[in-house]
Each structure stands twice: as C-alpha cells, then as structure tokens.
CSV table of N, CA and C in Angstrom, one decimal:
chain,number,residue,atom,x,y,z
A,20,UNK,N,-27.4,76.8,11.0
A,20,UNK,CA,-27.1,76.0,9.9
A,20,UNK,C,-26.7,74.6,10.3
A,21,UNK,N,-27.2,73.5,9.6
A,21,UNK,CA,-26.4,72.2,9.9
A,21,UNK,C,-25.2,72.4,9.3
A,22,UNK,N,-24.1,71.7,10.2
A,22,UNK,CA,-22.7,71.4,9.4
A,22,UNK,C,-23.0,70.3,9.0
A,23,UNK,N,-23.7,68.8,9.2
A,23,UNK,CA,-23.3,67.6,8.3
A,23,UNK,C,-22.8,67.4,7.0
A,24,UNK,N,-22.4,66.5,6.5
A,24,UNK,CA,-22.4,66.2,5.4
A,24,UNK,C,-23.6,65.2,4.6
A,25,UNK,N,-23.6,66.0,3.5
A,25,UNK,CA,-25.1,65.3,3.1
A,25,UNK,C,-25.0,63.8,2.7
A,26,UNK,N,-25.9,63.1,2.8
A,26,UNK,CA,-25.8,61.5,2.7
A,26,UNK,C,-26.9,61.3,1.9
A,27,UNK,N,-26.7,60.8,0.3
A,27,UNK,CA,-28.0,60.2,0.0
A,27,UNK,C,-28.0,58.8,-0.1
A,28,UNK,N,-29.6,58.7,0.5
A,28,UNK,CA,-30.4,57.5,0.7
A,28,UNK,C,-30.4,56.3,-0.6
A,29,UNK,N,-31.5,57.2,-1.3
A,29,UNK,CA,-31.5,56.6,-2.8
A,29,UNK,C,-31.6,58.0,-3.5
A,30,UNK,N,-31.3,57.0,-5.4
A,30,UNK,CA,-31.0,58.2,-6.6
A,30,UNK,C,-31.5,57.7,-7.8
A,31,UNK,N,-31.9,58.1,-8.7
A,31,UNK,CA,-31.4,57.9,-9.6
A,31,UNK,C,-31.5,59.0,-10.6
A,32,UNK,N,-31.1,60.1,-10.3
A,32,UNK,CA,-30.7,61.4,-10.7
A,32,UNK,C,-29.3,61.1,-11.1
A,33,UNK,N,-28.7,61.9,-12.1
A,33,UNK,CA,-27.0,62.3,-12.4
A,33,UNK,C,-26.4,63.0,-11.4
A,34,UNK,N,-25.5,62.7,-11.6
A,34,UNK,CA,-24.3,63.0,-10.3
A,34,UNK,C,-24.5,64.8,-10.3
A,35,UNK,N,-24.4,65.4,-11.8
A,35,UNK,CA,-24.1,66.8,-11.7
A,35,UNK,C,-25.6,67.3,-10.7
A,36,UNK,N,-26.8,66.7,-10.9
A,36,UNK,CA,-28.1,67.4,-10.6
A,36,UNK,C,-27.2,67.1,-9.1
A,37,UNK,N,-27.2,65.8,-8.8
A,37,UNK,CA,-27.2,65.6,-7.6
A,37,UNK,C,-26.3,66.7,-6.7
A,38,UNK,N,-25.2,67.0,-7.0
A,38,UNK,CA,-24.7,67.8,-6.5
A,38,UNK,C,-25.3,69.2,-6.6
A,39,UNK,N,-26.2,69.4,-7.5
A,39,UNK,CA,-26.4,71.2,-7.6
A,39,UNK,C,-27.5,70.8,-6.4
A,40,UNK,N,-28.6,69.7,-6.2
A,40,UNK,CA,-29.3,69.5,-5.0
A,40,UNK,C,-29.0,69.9,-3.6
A,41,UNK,N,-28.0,69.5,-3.6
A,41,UNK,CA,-27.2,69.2,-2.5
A,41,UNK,C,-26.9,71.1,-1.7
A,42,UNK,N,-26.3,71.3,-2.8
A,42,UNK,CA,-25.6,73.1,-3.1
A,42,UNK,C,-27.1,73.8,-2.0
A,43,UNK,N,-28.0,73.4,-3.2
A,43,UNK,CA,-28.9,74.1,-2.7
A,43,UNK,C,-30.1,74.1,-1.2
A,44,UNK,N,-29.4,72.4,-1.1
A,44,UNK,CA,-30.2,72.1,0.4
A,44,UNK,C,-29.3,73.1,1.5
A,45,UNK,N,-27.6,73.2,1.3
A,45,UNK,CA,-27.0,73.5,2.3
A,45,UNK,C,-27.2,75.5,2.2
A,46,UNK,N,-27.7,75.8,0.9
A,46,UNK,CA,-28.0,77.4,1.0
A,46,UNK,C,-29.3,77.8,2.0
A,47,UNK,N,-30.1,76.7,1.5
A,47,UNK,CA,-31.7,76.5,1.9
A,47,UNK,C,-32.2,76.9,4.0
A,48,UNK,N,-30.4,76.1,4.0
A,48,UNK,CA,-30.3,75.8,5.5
A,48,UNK,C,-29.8,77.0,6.0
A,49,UNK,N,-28.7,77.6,5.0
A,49,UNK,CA,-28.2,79.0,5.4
A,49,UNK,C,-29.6,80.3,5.6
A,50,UNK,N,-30.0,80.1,4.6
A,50,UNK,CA,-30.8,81.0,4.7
A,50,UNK,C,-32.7,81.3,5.5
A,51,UNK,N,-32.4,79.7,5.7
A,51,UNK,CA,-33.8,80.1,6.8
A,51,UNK,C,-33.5,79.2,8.0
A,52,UNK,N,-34.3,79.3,8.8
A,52,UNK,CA,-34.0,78.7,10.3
A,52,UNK,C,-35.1,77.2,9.9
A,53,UNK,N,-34.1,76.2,10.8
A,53,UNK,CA,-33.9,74.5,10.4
A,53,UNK,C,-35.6,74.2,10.4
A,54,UNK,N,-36.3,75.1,11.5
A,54,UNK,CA,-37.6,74.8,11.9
A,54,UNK,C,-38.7,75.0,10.7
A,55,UNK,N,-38.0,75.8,9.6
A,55,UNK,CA,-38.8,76.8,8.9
A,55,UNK,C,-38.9,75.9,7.4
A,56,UNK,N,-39.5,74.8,7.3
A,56,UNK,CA,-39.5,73.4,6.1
A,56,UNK,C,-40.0,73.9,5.5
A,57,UNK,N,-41.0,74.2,5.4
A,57,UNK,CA,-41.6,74.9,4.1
A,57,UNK,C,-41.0,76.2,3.3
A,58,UNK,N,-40.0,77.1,3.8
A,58,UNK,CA,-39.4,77.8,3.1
A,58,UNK,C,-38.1,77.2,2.3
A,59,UNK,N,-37.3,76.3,3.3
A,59,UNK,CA,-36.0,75.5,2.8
A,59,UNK,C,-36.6,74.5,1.7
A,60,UNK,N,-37.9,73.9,1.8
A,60,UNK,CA,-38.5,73.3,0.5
A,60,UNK,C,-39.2,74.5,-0.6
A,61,UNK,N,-39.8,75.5,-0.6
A,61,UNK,CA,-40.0,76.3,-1.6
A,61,UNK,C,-38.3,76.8,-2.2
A,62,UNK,N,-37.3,77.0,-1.2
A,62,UNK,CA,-36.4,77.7,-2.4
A,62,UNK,C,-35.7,76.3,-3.1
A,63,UNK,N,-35.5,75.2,-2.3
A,63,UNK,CA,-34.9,74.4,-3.5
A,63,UNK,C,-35.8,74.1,-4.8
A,64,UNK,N,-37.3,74.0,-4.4
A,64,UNK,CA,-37.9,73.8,-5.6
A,64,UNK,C,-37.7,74.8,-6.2
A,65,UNK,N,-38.0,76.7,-6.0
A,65,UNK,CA,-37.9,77.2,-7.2
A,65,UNK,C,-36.7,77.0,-7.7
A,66,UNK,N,-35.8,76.7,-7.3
A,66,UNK,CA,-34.1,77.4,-8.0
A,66,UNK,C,-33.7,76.0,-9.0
A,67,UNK,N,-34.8,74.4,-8.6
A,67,UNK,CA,-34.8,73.4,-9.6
A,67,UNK,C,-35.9,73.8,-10.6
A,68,UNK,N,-36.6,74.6,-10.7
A,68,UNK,CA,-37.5,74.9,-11.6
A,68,UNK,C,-37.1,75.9,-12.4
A,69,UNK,N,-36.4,77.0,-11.9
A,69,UNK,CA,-35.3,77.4,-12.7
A,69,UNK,C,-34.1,77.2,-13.7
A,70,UNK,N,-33.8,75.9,-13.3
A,70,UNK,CA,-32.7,75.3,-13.5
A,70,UNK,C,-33.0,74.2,-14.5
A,71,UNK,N,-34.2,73.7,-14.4
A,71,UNK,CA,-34.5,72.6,-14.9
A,71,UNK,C,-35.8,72.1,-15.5
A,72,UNK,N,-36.1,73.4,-15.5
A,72,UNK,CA,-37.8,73.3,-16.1
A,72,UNK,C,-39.1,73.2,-14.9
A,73,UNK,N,-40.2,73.2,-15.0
A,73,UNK,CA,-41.2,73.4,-14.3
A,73,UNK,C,-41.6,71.7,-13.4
A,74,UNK,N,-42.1,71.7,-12.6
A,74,UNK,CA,-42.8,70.2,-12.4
A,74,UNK,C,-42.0,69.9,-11.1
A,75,UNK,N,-40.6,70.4,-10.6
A,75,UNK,CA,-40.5,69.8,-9.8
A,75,UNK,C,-41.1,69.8,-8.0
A,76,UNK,N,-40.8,68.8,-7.3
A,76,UNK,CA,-41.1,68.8,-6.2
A,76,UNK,C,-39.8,68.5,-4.9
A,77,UNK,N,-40.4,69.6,-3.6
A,77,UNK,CA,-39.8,69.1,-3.0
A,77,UNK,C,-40.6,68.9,-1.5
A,78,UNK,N,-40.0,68.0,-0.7
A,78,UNK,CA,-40.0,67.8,0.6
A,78,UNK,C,-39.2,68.0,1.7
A,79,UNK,N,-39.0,69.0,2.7
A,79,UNK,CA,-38.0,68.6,3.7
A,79,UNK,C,-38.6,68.9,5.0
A,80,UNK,N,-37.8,67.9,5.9
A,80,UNK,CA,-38.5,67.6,7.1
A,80,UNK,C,-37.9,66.8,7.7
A,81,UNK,N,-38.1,65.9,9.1
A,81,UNK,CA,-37.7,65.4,10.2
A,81,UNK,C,-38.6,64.5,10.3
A,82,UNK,N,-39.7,64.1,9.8
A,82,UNK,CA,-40.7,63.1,10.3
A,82,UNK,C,-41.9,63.2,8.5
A,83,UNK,N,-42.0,62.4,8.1
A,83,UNK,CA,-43.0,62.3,6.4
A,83,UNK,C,-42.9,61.3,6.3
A,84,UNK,N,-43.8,60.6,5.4
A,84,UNK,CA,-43.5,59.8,4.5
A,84,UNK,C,-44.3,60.1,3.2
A,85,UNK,N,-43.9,59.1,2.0
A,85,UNK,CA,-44.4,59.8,0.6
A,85,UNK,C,-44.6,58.4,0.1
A,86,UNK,N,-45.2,58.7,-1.0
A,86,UNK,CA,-45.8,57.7,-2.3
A,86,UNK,C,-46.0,58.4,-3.3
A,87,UNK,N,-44.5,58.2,-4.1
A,87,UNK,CA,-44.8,59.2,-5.4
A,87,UNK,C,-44.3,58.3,-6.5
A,88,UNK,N,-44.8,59.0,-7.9
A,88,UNK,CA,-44.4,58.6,-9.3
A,88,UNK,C,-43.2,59.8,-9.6
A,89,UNK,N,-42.3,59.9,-10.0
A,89,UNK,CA,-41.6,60.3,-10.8
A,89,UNK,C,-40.7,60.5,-11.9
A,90,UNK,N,-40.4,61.4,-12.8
A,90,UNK,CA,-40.1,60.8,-13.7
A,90,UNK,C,-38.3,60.6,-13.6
A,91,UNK,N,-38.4,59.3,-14.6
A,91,UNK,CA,-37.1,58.8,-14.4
A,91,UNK,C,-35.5,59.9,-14.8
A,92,UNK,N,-35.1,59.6,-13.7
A,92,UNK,CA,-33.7,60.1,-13.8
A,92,UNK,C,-33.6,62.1,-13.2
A,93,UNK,N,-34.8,61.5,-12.2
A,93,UNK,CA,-35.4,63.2,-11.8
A,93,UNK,C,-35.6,62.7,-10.2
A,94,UNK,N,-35.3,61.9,-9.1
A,94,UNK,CA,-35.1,61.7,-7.9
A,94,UNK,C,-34.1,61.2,-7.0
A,95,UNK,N,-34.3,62.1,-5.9
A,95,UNK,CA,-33.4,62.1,-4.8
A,95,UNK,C,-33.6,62.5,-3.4
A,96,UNK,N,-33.1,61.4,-2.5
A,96,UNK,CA,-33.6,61.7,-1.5
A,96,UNK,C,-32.2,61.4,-0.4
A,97,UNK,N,-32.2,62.3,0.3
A,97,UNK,CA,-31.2,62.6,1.1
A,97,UNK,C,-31.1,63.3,2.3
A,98,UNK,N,-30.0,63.3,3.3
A,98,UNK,CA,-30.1,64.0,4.3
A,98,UNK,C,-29.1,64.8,4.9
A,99,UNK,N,-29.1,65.1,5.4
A,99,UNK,CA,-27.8,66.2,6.0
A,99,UNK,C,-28.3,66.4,7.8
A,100,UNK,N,-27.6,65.7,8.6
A,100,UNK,CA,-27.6,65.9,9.6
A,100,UNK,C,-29.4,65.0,10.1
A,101,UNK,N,-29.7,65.8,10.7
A,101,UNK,CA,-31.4,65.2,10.9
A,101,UNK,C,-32.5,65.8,10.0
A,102,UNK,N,-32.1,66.7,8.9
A,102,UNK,CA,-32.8,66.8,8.1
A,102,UNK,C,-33.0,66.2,6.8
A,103,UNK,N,-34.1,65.2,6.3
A,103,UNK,CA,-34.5,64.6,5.4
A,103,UNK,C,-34.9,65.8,3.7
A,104,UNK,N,-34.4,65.4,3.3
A,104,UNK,CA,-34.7,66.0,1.7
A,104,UNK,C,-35.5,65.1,0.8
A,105,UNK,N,-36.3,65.3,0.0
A,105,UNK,CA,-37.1,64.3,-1.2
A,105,UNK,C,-37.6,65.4,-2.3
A,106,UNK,N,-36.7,65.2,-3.5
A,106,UNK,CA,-36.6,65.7,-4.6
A,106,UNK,C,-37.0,65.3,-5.8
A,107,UNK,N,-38.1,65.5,-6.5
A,107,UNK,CA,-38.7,64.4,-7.6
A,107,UNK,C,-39.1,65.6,-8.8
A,108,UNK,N,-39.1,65.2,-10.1
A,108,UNK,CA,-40.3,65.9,-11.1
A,108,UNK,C,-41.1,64.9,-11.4
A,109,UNK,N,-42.4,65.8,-11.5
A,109,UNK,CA,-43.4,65.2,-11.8
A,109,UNK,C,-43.2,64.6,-13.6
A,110,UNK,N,-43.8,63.9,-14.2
A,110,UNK,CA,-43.9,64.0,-15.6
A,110,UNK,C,-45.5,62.9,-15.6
A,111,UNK,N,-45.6,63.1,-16.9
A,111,UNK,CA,-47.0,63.4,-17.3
A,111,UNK,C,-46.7,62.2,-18.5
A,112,UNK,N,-45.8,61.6,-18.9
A,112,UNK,CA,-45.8,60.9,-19.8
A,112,UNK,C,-45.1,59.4,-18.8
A,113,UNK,N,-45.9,58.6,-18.5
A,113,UNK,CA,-46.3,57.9,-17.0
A,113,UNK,C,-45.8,56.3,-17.9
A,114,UNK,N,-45.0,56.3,-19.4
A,114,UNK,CA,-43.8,54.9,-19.5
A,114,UNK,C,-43.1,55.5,-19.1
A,115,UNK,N,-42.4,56.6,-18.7
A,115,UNK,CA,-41.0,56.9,-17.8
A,115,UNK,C,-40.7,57.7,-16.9
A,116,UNK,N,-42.0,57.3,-15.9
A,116,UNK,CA,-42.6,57.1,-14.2
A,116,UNK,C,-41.7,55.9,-13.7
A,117,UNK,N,-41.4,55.9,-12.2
A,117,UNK,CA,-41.2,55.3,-11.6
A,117,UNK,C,-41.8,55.7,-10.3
A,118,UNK,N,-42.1,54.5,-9.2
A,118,UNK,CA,-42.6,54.6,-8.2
A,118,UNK,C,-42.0,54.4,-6.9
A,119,UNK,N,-42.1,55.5,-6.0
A,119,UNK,CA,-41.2,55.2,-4.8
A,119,UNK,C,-41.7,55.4,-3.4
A,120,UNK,N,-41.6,54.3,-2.4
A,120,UNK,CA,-42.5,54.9,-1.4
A,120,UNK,C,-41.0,55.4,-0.4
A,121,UNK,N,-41.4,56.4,0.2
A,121,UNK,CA,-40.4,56.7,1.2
A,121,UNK,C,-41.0,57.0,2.6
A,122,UNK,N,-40.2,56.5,3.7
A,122,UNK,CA,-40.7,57.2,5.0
A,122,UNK,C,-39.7,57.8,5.4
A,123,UNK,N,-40.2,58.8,7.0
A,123,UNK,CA,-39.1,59.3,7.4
A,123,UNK,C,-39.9,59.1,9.0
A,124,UNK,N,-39.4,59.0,10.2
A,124,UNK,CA,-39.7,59.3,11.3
A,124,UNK,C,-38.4,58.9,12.3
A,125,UNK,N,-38.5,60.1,13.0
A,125,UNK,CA,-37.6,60.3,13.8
A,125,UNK,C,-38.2,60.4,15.4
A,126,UNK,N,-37.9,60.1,16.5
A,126,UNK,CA,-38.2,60.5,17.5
A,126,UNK,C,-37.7,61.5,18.1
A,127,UNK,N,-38.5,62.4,18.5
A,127,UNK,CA,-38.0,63.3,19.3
A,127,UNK,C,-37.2,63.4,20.3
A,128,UNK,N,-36.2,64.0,21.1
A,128,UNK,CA,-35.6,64.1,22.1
A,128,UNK,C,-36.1,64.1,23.4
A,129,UNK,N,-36.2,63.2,24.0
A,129,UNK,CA,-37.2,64.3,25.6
A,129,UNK,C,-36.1,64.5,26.2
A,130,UNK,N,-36.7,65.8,27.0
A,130,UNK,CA,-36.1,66.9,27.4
A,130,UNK,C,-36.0,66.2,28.9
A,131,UNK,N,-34.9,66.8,29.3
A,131,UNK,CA,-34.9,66.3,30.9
A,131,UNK,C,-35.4,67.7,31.2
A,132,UNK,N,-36.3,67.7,31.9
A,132,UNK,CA,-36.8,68.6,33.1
A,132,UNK,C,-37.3,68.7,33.9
C-alpha cells in the first residue's frame, strides 16, 4: 500500500466527490498490488458508477498522458505518492464539456547493479 497523502493537481469536482475519490484511490491500493493499474482503475470506476451514475472514467498509473472532454464539475486528477489518478464522466450534452490535456511521466529508477 502507498502511505502518502493524496495531492490533487487540478479539480473542478466538489469537495464531498473529491474526497469519496480519494477514499476510494487509497482502498484501490489496499486491495490490489501498486503494479496492478488496471484493476486499481476498474474498482474506482465501478464504485463511481455506482455512486454516481454511469459514464465515468478512470486512469491510474506512473507514466500517461490524456486529452479528454468532460463533463463539468465531474474531474479530478491527483496523486498519492508516485501514483497518478485521472477521474472524469463522460457526458454527451458537449455545452457542459470541458477540455483537459493532462500528462504524466516519470522516470524510472536505475537500479545499481
């Protein structure tokens, strides 16, 4: 599990979402190993799709970048430790879209050996 504390980047999600995000990045991390992104990104999406209706999206990872629309008051992107989060819903009625490019890259460690 990461211990960090989560830091977000940019928002413009409500404070309550933001925090239930957050809840669920640090369960995501409990519950599968840090390497394993595509599972830590399927359970925060389903448990926001649960929560909050269908459409959403997630991203997590150490190295991405994105170019998304989303709808307003439905994005967040943050991190905890060296892992990157990007949290958006999609919506379909595209006056209350907004557009966000985000990168992430990190370099790797080299290893002394």
């Amino acid at each position: 599990m990461l211990e960090g504390k989560a830091v977000v980047r940019e928002t413009d999600m409500p404070e309550e979402m933001q925090s239930r995000v957050m809840e669920l990045a640090y369960q995501a991390l409990d519950l599968h190993e840090v390497s394993d992104c595509q599972s830590i990104a399927h359970y925060i999406k389903q448990k926001f799709d649960e929560a909050y209706g269908p459409a959403w999206h997630c991203v997590a990872g150490k190295d991405f970048g994105s170019c998304i629309s989303h709808l307003c008051g439905s994005f967040i992107f943050f991190h905890v430790e060296m892992m990157e989060f990007l949290i958006f819903k999609d919506g379909s009625d595209f006056s209350e879209t907004k557009e966000e490019a985000i990168g992430v890259l990190q370099e790797a460690k080299k290893s002394d050996s």
